[in-house]
CSV table of N, CA and C in Angstrom, one decimal:
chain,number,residue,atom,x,y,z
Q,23,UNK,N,26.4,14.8,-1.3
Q,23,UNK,CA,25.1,14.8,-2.0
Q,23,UNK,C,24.0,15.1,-1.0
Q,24,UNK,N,24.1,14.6,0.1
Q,24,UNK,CA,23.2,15.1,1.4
Q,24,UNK,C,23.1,16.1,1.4
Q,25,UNK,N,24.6,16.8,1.8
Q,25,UNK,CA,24.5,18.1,2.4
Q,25,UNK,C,23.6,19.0,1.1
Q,26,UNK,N,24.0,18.8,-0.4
Q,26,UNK,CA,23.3,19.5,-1.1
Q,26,UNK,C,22.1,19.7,-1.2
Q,27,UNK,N,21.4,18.8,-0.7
Q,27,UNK,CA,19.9,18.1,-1.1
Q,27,UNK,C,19.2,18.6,0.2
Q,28,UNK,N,20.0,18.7,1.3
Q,28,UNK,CA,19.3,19.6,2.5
Q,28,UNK,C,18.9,21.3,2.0
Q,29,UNK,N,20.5,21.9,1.6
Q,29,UNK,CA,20.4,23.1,1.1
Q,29,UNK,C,19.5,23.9,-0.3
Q,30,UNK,N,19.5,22.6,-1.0
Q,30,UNK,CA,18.2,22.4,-2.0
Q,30,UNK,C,17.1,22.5,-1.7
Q,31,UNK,N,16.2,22.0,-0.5
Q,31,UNK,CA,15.5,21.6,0.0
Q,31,UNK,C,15.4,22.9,0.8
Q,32,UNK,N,15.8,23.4,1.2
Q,32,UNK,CA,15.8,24.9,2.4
Q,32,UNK,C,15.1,25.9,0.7
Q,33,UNK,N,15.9,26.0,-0.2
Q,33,UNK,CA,15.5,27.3,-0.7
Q,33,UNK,C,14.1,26.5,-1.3
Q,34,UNK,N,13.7,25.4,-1.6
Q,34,UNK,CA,12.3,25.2,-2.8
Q,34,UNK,C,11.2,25.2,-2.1
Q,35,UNK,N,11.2,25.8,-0.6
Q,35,UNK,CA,9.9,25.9,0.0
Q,35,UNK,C,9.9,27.3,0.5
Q,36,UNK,N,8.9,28.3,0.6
Q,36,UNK,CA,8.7,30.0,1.1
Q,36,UNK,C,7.9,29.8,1.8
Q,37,UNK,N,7.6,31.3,2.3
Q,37,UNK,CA,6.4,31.3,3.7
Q,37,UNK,C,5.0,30.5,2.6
Q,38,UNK,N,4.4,31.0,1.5
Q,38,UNK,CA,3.2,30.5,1.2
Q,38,UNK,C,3.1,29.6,1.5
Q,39,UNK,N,4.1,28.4,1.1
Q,39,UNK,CA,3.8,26.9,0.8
Q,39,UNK,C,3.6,26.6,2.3
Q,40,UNK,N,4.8,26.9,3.4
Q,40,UNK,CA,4.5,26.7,4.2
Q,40,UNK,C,3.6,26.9,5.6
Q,41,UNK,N,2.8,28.2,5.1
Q,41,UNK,CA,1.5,28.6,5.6
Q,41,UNK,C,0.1,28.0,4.8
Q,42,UNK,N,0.5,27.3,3.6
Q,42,UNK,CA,-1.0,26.6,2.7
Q,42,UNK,C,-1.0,25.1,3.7
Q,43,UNK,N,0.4,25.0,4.0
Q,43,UNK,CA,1.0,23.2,4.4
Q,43,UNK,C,0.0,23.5,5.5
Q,44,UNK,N,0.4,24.6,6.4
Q,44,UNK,CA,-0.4,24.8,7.9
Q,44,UNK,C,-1.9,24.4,7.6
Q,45,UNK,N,-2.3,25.2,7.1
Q,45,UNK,CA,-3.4,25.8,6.6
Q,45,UNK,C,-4.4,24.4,6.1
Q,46,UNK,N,-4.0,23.2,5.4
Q,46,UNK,CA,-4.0,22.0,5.0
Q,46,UNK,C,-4.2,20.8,6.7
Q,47,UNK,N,-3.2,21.4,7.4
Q,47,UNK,CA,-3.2,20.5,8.6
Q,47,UNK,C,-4.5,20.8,9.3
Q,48,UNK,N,-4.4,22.5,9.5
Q,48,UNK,CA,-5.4,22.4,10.6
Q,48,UNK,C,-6.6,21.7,9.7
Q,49,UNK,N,-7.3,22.0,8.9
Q,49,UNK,CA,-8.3,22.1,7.9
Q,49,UNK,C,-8.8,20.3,8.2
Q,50,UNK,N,-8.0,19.3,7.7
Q,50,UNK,CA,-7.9,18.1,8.3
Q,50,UNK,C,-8.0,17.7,9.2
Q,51,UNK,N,-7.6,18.5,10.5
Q,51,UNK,CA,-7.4,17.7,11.7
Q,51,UNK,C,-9.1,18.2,12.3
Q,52,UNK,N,-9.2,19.4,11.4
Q,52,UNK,CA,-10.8,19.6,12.0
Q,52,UNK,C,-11.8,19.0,11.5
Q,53,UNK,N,-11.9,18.4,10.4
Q,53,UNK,CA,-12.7,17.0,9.5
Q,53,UNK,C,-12.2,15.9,10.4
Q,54,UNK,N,-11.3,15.4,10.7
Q,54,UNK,CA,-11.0,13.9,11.3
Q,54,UNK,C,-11.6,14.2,13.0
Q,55,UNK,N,-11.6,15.7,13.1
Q,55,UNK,CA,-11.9,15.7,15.0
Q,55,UNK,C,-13.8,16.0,14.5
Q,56,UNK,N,-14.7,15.9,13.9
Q,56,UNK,CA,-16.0,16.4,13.5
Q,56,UNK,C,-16.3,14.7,13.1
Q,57,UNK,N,-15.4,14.1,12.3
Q,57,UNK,CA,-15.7,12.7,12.2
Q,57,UNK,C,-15.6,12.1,13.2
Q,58,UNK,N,-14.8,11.9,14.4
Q,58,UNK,CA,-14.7,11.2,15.7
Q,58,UNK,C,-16.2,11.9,16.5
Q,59,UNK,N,-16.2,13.5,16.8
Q,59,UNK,CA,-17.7,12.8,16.7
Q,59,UNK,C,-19.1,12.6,16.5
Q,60,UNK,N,-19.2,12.8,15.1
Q,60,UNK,CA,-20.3,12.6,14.6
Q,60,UNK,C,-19.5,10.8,13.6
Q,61,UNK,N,-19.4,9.7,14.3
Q,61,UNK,CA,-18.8,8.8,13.2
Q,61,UNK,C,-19.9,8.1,12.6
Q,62,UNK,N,-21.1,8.3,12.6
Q,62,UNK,CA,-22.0,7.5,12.0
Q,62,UNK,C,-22.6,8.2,10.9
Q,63,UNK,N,-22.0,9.3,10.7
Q,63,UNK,CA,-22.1,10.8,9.7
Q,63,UNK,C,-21.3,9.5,8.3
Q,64,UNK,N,-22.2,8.9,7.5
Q,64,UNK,CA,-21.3,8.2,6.8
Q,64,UNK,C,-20.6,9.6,5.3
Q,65,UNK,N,-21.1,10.3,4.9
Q,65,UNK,CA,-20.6,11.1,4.3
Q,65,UNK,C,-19.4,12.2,4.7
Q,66,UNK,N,-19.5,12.4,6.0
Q,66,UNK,CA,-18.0,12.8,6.6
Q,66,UNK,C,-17.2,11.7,7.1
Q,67,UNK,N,-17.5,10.2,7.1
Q,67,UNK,CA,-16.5,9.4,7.5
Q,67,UNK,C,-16.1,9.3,6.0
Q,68,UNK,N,-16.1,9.6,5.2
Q,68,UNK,CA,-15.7,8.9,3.5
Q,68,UNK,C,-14.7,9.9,3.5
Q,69,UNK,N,-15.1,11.3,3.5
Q,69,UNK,CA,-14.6,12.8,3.6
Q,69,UNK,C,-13.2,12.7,4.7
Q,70,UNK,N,-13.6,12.3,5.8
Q,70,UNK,CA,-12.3,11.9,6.5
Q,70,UNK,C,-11.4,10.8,6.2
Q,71,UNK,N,-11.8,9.9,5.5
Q,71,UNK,CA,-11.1,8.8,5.4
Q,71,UNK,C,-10.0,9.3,3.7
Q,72,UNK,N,-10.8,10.1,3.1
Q,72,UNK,CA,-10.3,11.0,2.1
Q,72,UNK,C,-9.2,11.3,1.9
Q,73,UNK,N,-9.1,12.2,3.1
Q,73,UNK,CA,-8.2,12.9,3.7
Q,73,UNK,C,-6.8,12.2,4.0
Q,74,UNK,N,-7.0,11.1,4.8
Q,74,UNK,CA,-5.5,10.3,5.2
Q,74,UNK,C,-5.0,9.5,3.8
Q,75,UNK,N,-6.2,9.5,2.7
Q,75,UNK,CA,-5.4,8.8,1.5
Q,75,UNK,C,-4.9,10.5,0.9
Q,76,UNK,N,-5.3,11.4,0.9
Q,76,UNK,CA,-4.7,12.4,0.6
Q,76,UNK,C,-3.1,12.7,1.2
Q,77,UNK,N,-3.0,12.5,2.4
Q,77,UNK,CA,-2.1,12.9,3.2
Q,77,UNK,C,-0.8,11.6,2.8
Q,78,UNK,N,-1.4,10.5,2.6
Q,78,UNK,CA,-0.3,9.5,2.4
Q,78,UNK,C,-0.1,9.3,0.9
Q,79,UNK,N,-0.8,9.8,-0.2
Q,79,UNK,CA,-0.2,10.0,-1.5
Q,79,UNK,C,1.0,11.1,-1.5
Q,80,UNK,N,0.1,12.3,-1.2
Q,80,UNK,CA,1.4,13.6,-0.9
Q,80,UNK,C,2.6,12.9,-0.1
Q,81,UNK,N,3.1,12.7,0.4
Q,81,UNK,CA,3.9,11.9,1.5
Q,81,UNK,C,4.3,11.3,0.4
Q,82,UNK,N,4.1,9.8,0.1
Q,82,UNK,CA,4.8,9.1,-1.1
Q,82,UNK,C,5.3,9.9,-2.2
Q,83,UNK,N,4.5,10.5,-2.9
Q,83,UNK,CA,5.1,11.1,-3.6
Q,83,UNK,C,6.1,12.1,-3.8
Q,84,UNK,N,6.3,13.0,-2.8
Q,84,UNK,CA,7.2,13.9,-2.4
Q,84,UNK,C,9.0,12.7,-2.3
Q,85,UNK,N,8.7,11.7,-1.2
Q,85,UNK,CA,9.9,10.6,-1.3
Q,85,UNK,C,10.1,10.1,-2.7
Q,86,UNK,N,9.0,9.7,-3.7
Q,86,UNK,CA,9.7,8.8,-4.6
Q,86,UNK,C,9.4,9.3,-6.0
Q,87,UNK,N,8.1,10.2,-6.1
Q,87,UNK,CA,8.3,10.5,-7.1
Q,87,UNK,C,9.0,12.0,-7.6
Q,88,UNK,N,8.8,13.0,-6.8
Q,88,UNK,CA,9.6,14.6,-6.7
Q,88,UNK,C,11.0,14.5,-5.7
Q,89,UNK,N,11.3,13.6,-5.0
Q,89,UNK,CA,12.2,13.4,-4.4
Q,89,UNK,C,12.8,14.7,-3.3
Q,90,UNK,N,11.6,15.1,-3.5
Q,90,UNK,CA,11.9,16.3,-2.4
Q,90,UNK,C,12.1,15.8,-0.9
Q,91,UNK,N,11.7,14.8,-0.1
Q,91,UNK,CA,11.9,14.3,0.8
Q,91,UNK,C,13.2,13.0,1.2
Q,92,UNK,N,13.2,12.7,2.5
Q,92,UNK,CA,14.1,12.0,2.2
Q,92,UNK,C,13.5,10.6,3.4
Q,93,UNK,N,13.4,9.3,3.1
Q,93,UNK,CA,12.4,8.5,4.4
Q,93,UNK,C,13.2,8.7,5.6
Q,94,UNK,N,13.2,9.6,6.1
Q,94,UNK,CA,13.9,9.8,7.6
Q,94,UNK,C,12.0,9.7,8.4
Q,95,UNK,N,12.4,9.7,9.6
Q,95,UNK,CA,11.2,9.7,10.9
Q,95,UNK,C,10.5,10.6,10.8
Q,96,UNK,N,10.8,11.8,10.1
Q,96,UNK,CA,9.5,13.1,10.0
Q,96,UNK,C,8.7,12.6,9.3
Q,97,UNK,N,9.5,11.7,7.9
Q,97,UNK,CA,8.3,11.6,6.7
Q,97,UNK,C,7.6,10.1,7.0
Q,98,UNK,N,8.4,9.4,7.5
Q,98,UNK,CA,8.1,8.2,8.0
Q,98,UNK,C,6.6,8.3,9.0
Q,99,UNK,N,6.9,9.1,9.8
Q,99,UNK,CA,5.6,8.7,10.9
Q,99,UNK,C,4.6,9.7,10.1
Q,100,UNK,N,4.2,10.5,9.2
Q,100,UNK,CA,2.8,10.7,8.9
Q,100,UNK,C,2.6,9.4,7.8
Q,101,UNK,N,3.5,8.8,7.3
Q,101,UNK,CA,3.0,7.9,6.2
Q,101,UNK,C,2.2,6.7,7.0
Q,102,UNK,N,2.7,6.4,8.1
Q,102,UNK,CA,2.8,5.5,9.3
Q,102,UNK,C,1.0,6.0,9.2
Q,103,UNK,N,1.1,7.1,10.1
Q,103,UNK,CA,-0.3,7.2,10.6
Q,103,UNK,C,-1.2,7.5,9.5
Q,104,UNK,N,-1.1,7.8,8.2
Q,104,UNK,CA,-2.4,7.9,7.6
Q,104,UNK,C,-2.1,6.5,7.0
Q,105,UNK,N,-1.6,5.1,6.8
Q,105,UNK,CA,-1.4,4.2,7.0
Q,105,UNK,C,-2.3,3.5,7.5
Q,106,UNK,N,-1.6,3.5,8.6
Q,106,UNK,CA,-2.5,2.7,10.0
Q,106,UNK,C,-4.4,3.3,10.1
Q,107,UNK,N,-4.2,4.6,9.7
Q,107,UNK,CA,-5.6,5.3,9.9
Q,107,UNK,C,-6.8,4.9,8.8
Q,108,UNK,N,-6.1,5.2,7.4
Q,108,UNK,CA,-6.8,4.0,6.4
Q,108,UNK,C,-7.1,2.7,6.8
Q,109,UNK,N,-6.4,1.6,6.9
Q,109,UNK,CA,-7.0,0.9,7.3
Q,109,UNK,C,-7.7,0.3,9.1
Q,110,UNK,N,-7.8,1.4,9.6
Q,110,UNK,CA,-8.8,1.3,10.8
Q,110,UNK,C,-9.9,1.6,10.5
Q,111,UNK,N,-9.9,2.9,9.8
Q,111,UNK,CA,-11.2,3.4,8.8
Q,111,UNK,C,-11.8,2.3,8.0
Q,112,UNK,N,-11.0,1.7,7.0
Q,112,UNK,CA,-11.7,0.9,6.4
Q,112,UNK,C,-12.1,-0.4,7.2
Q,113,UNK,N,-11.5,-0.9,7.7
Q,113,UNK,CA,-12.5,-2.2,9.0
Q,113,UNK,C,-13.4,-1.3,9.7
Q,114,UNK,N,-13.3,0.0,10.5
Q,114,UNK,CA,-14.6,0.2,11.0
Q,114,UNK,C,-15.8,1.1,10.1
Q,115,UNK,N,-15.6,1.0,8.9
Q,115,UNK,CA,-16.6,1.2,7.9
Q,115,UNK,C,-17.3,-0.1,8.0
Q,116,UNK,N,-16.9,-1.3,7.7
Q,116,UNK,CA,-17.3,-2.6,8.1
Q,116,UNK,C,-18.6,-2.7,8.8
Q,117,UNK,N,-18.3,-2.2,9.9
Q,117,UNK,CA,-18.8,-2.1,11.2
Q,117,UNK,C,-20.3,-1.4,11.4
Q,118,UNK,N,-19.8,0.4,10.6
Q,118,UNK,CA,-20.6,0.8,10.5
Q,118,UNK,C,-21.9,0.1,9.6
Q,119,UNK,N,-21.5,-0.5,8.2
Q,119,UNK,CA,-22.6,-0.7,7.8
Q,119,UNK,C,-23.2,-2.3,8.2
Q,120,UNK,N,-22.2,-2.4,9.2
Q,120,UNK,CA,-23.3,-3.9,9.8
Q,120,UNK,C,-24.3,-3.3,10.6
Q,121,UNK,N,-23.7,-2.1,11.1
Q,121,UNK,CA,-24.9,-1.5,12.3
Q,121,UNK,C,-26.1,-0.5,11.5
Q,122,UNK,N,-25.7,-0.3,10.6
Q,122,UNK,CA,-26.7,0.7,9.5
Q,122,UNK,C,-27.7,-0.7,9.4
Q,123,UNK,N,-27.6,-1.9,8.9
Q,123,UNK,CA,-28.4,-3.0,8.4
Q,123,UNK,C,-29.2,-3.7,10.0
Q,124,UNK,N,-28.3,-3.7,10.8
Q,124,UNK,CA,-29.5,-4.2,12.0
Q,124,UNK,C,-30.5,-2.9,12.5
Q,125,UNK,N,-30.1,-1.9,12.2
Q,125,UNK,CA,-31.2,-0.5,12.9
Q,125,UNK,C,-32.2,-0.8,11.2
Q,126,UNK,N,-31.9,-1.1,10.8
Q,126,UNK,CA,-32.9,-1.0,9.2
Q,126,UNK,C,-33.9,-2.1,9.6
Q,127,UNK,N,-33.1,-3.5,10.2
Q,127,UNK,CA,-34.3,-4.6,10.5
Q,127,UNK,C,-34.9,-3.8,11.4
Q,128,UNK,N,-34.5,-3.0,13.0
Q,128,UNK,CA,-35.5,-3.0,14.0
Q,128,UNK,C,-36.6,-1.8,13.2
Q,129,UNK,N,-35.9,-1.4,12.0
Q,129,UNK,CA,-37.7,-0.5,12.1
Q,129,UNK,C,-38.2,-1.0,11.1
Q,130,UNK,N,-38.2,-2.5,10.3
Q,130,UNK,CA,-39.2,-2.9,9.4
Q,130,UNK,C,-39.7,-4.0,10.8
């Protein structure tokens, strides 16, 4: 059943999909590298943070609901990191808007 589901898996993807897939990475990794640094850009940290909940629904869904994947270490570690990256994002959103509220006291 493996071996079929490898060979299944080879024909259901073409160059498009896998030039849009490209095309999707870079596109993200240049929002998440513009967020790092401009991070107090609160409308590109939302926009980035977006992004890793984008990246880890695709991911889930591909394993459990299209079953196109299978949880081996390739699909494992992006789930991992937009994971871990969601919630870093969301505690240092925290952060941010404790520092948005003290710069608001120093200019009243």
């Amino acid at each position: 059943a493996v071996r079929g589901l490898h060979v299944s898996l080879l024909c259901a993807v073409n160059g498009l999909q896998a030039r849009t897939f490209g095309v999707w990475t870079l596109l993200s990794s240049v929002i998440r590298c513009l967020c790092a640094i401009d991070i107090r850009n609160r409308t590109l940290y939302y926009i980035t943070l977006f992004t890793f909940f984008l990246a880890l629904v695709h991911f889930l869904s591909e394993v459990f609901i299209y079953h196109t994947a299978e949880l081996t270490i390739g699909v494992m570690a992006p789930l991992m990191v937009a994971s871990f990256s969601i919630l870093g994002m969301l505690i240092g959103l925290q952060y941010l808007e404790v520092e948005e509220l003290s710069q608001n006291k120093k200019k009243n």
